[in-house]
Amino acid sequence: MGFLRLKMPPKFQLVALLAFAIVMIFLENQIQKLEESRGKLERAIARHEVREIEQRHIQEGAKEALVKEDDLVVIYNRVPKTASTSFTNIAYDLCNKNHYHVLHINTTKNNPVMSLQDQVSFVSLVHVHYYHAGRIQIFGVKKKPIYINVIRDPIERLVSYYYFLRFGDDYRPGLRRRKQGDKKTFDDCVAAGGSDCAPEKLWLQIPFFCGHYFECWNIGSKWALEQAKYNLVNEYMLVGVTEELEDFVMMLEAALPRFFKGATELYRTGKKSHLRKTSEKKPPTKESIARLQQSDIWKMENEFYEFALEQFQYVRAHAVREKDGELYLLAQNFIYEKIYPKTT
């Protein structure tokens, strides 16, 4: 059995090779043009979607006479392990109903300090005139933003974070955590003088409120403590505590219904009010607590927490009343007695 071979003269072989090369170049050019066209189409679609969102936002604002409030920005520079996920999910659940946008910003490796260029970029994006350290959460632009936050008992926050790094939570149970496999309890860590439960790890809530000054992250800085107190009182509209989160939500709904209308009912009845719970968390012993409380760092962080708690309770006392175990907002207790000049 033989095979038939067709031999082409060298001249025709060269012509065929050139024709093949020309076809390949043509196809590559066509593919490149298609890729460029697809990129242009995707950018055009994205610009169209942005215009649609902006147009819809404007129309809805006009219908509800919320033109002034559409410039409002609320910044929640959330502190880790303070029930921040539970609170944030309230904002997520309400954004469609109350017609606002939520912009969630995560810094690389949860770094609480942004570079100078990132700060400028962020401020330019949302027209913010004042900025704090920490992870950022924006609900809602040309006015100075409203700052809110929640803090927690410093030892309870550290214990929660300790177990979170090892066992995660019920929000994403399959996600591998950085310290997964370490079975030591918090008490074991304290007894062994481990770094993950050292007093230095308590130094977090003060710098989050202190700002981007270098001294804020100088552990044990009295200046940082006083600056954090100053910012809490003078720059934040409201700072709640994890232990009284429902009260915090109720007061926000009363003060900022543009964003938080319906938040209290959602918190009380919604399935996401306690969305994230740290797994395998064991309360520390009195001995472990006493050992941490001997440190000057705990004393300063606890002083800041107590200061925030007293301020929150003071504001709450002038906003709500308790009756039969339920909290109720106080009615408006001022009137416009005189308005000048009088209209004719």
XYZ file of C-alpha atoms in Angstrom:
344
model
C 0.000 0.000 0.000
C 1.489 3.311 -0.956
C 0.868 6.941 -0.205
C 0.428 9.637 -2.773
C 2.576 12.654 -2.161
C 1.845 15.938 -3.754
C 4.908 18.018 -4.251
C 4.579 21.735 -4.785
C 7.230 23.700 -6.545
C 9.287 25.881 -4.167
C 7.773 28.976 -5.730
C 4.223 27.880 -4.837
C 5.336 26.777 -1.361
C 6.633 30.291 -0.674
C 3.405 31.825 -1.954
C 1.338 29.482 0.263
C 3.488 30.329 3.294
C 3.103 34.055 2.686
C -0.648 33.653 2.246
C -0.876 31.742 5.537
C 1.147 34.428 7.335
C -1.082 37.170 5.903
C -4.205 35.317 7.056
C -2.789 34.886 10.580
C -1.853 38.588 10.810
C -5.315 39.509 9.576
C -6.977 37.255 12.166
C -4.787 38.647 14.973
C -5.717 42.204 13.949
C -9.386 41.274 13.913
C -9.116 39.684 17.369
C -7.348 42.780 18.708
C -10.040 45.018 17.250
C -12.734 42.845 18.812
C -10.993 43.074 22.215
C -10.755 46.862 21.896
C -14.411 47.056 20.876
C -15.431 44.909 23.829
C -13.451 47.121 26.202
C -15.111 50.249 24.786
C -18.516 48.597 25.084
C -17.911 47.599 28.703
C -16.792 51.143 29.583
C -19.812 52.598 27.807
C -22.138 50.239 29.676
C -20.487 51.161 32.985
C -20.890 54.904 32.267
C -24.496 54.317 31.299
C -25.183 52.399 34.524
C -23.587 55.176 36.582
C -25.724 57.787 34.809
C -28.822 55.670 35.406
C -28.038 55.382 39.125
C -27.374 59.113 39.385
C -30.543 59.954 37.453
C -32.657 57.596 39.546
C -31.158 59.018 42.735
C -31.956 62.564 41.603
C -35.519 61.656 40.653
C -36.184 59.866 43.908
C -34.658 62.750 45.847
C -36.911 65.194 44.045
C -39.978 63.106 44.742
C -39.209 62.953 48.440
C -37.921 66.523 48.725
C -34.562 65.294 49.927
C -32.337 67.477 47.820
C -30.394 68.881 50.752
C -29.984 65.524 52.423
C -28.611 63.910 49.277
C -25.294 65.654 49.987
C -25.085 64.006 53.390
C -22.347 61.473 54.118
C -22.212 59.345 57.250
C -18.848 57.766 58.015
C -18.648 54.721 60.228
C -14.966 53.897 60.781
C -15.791 50.580 62.330
C -13.658 49.109 65.110
C -13.080 45.332 64.748
C -15.123 43.007 66.983
C -17.584 45.599 68.276
C -20.713 44.157 66.584
C -19.807 46.193 63.518
C -21.014 43.524 61.068
C -24.385 43.337 62.786
C -24.793 47.101 62.568
C -23.485 47.326 59.002
C -26.009 44.761 57.794
C -28.793 47.040 58.993
C -27.478 49.688 56.611
C -27.263 47.146 53.799
C -30.840 46.023 54.390
C -32.198 49.580 54.470
C -30.312 51.195 51.579
C -32.854 50.268 48.870
C -35.836 51.166 51.007
C -34.403 54.511 52.150
C -32.762 55.335 48.805
C -29.091 55.738 49.614
C -25.851 54.019 48.651
C -23.425 52.137 50.873
C -19.737 52.286 50.014
C -17.692 49.702 51.901
C -13.960 50.374 51.890
C -11.483 47.752 53.055
C -7.834 48.670 53.452
C -5.135 46.168 52.482
C -4.615 43.641 55.296
C -7.051 45.728 57.352
C -4.349 48.347 57.864
C -5.943 51.069 60.028
C -3.627 53.778 58.643
C -4.015 54.946 55.043
C -1.130 56.404 53.067
C -1.147 60.124 52.305
C -1.991 59.539 48.651
C -4.838 57.180 49.587
C -6.220 59.757 52.002
C -6.191 62.423 49.292
C -7.861 60.050 46.842
C -10.525 59.093 49.358
C -11.231 62.685 50.376
C -11.477 63.740 46.732
C -13.925 60.958 46.002
C -16.459 61.811 48.702
C -15.618 65.485 49.374
C -14.727 64.803 52.995
C -13.055 67.536 55.068
C -12.141 65.485 58.130
C -10.877 61.945 58.335
C -10.142 59.409 61.073
C -8.068 56.281 61.289
C -9.619 52.921 60.718
C -11.621 50.889 58.283
C -14.229 53.063 56.606
C -17.925 52.604 56.086
C -19.871 55.287 54.170
C -23.679 55.469 54.110
C -24.920 57.697 51.651
C -21.876 64.519 49.406
C -20.271 68.294 49.777
C -21.137 68.829 53.424
C -18.803 67.861 56.237
C -19.612 64.205 56.974
C -21.319 62.908 60.090
C -19.199 60.495 62.110
C -20.656 57.598 64.082
C -19.040 54.606 65.754
C -19.435 51.812 68.292
C -16.875 50.674 70.862
C -16.730 47.794 73.300
C -15.301 46.837 76.672
C -11.592 46.492 75.774
C -11.019 43.060 77.334
C -14.212 41.619 75.872
C -13.223 42.961 72.461
C -9.754 41.400 72.725
C -11.146 38.023 73.839
C -13.580 38.010 70.938
C -10.812 38.860 68.485
C -8.529 36.190 69.957
C -11.044 33.403 69.319
C -12.118 34.876 65.989
C -8.571 34.474 64.644
C -8.629 30.794 65.631
C -12.179 29.593 65.071
C -13.824 32.218 62.882
C -17.550 32.808 63.168
C -20.922 31.562 61.964
C -20.964 34.135 59.141
C -18.333 32.372 57.010
C -17.648 29.125 58.898
C -15.618 27.535 56.095
C -13.084 30.355 55.826
C -9.639 29.447 57.154
C -8.458 31.917 59.757
C -4.912 33.084 60.373
C -4.488 31.259 63.696
C -6.600 28.230 62.822
C -5.325 25.082 64.545
C -4.144 26.892 67.667
C -6.254 25.315 70.429
C -4.907 27.377 73.317
C -7.611 29.199 75.248
C -7.328 32.859 76.061
C -6.543 31.901 79.652
C -3.722 29.616 78.447
C -2.348 32.500 76.417
C -2.420 34.909 79.364
C -0.796 32.357 81.676
C 1.989 31.769 79.133
C 2.476 35.482 78.436
C 1.570 35.053 74.772
C 1.727 37.942 72.330
C -1.875 37.552 71.055
C -3.283 38.337 74.501
C -0.662 40.836 75.615
C -1.835 44.191 77.009
C -0.389 45.894 73.907
C -3.142 44.229 71.856
C -5.699 46.261 73.816
C -4.386 49.471 72.225
C -6.867 49.847 69.368
C -9.953 51.902 70.178
C -7.945 54.926 71.313
C -5.953 55.206 68.045
C -9.116 54.614 65.993
C -10.558 57.793 67.504
C -7.265 59.661 67.782
C -6.639 59.930 64.039
C -3.716 59.746 61.629
C -1.190 61.451 63.893
C 1.946 59.390 64.524
C 1.477 59.730 68.273
C -1.892 57.957 68.074
C -0.176 54.606 67.556
C 2.409 55.198 70.270
C 1.138 52.576 72.716
C 0.332 54.102 76.089
C 0.373 57.711 74.870
C -1.600 59.992 77.175
C -1.780 62.566 74.392
C -3.486 59.990 72.169
C -6.023 59.250 74.899
C -6.923 62.917 75.324
C -7.079 63.456 71.556
C -9.401 60.472 71.215
C -11.690 61.908 73.898
C -11.670 65.292 72.191
C -12.586 63.800 68.826
C -15.334 61.647 70.313
C -17.060 64.666 71.851
C -16.374 67.261 69.164
C -16.345 65.328 65.897
C -18.739 62.410 66.355
C -22.472 62.852 66.298
C -22.976 59.631 68.258
C -20.775 56.860 69.617
C -22.555 53.805 70.992
C -21.381 50.747 72.870
C -21.739 47.124 71.828
C -23.470 46.252 75.080
C -26.299 48.720 74.307
C -26.443 48.450 70.529
C -30.245 48.573 70.264
C -30.317 51.943 72.020
C -27.669 53.204 69.600
C -29.746 52.064 66.617
C -32.915 53.671 68.011
C -31.185 57.008 68.553
C -29.745 56.966 65.043
C -33.185 56.331 63.590
C -34.548 59.320 65.487
C -31.659 61.616 64.516
C -31.018 60.400 60.941
C -34.258 58.965 59.538
C -32.941 59.698 56.028
C -30.729 56.634 56.459
C -32.033 54.707 59.446
C -35.808 54.841 59.149
C -37.012 51.370 60.121
C -33.670 50.378 61.695
C -35.004 49.705 65.196
C -37.718 47.330 64.025
C -35.242 45.620 61.724
C -32.764 45.173 64.562
C -35.404 43.703 66.845
C -37.056 41.363 64.358
C -34.615 40.886 61.489
C -32.627 37.721 61.035
C -29.353 39.619 60.672
C -29.312 41.559 63.914
C -26.802 39.126 65.396
C -25.401 37.838 62.133
C -21.817 37.258 63.180
C -21.004 35.294 66.326
C -17.474 34.225 67.164
C -17.185 30.448 67.470
C -15.737 28.543 70.428
C -15.420 31.690 72.532
C -14.805 31.000 76.216
C -15.103 33.736 78.851
C -11.775 34.463 80.551
C -11.276 33.689 84.224
C -11.150 36.361 86.887
C -7.424 35.696 87.195
C -6.792 36.433 83.515
C -8.897 39.591 83.677
C -7.113 40.768 86.811
C -3.737 40.219 85.175
C -4.659 42.353 82.164
C -6.157 45.024 84.380
C -2.790 45.543 86.049
C -1.383 47.088 82.876
C -1.366 50.832 82.245
C -2.533 50.149 78.695
C -5.754 48.541 79.925
C -6.293 51.410 82.360
C -6.077 53.931 79.510
C -8.254 51.948 77.090
C -10.775 51.323 79.847
C -10.752 55.021 80.763
C -11.604 55.830 77.164
C -14.341 53.184 77.094
C -15.878 54.470 80.335
C -15.703 58.018 78.986
C -17.529 56.946 75.819
C -20.092 54.972 77.813
C -20.886 57.919 80.099
C -21.214 60.248 77.112
C -23.544 57.813 75.345
C -25.695 57.355 78.439
C -25.869 61.125 78.899
C -27.080 61.634 75.328
C -29.499 58.731 75.654
C -30.990 60.089 78.870
C -32.082 63.182 76.940
C -33.457 61.183 74.028
C -35.294 58.095 75.305
C -37.288 56.829 78.270
C -37.896 53.298 79.503
C -41.401 52.082 80.259
C -42.411 48.510 81.063
C -39.061 47.252 79.855
C -39.354 49.026 76.496
C -37.502 52.087 75.271
C -39.419 55.005 73.790
C -38.151 58.135 72.100
C -38.999 61.406 73.787
C -41.252 63.790 71.904
C -39.840 67.049 70.584
C -39.453 69.381 73.546
C -38.854 72.712 71.826
C -40.957 75.099 69.763
C -40.239 78.074 67.530
C -41.701 80.797 69.739
C -40.839 83.774 67.540
C -39.705 84.123 63.962
C -38.436 87.452 62.565
C -38.925 89.201 60.280
C -42.636 88.535 60.286
C -44.213 87.700 56.965
C -47.053 89.898 55.727
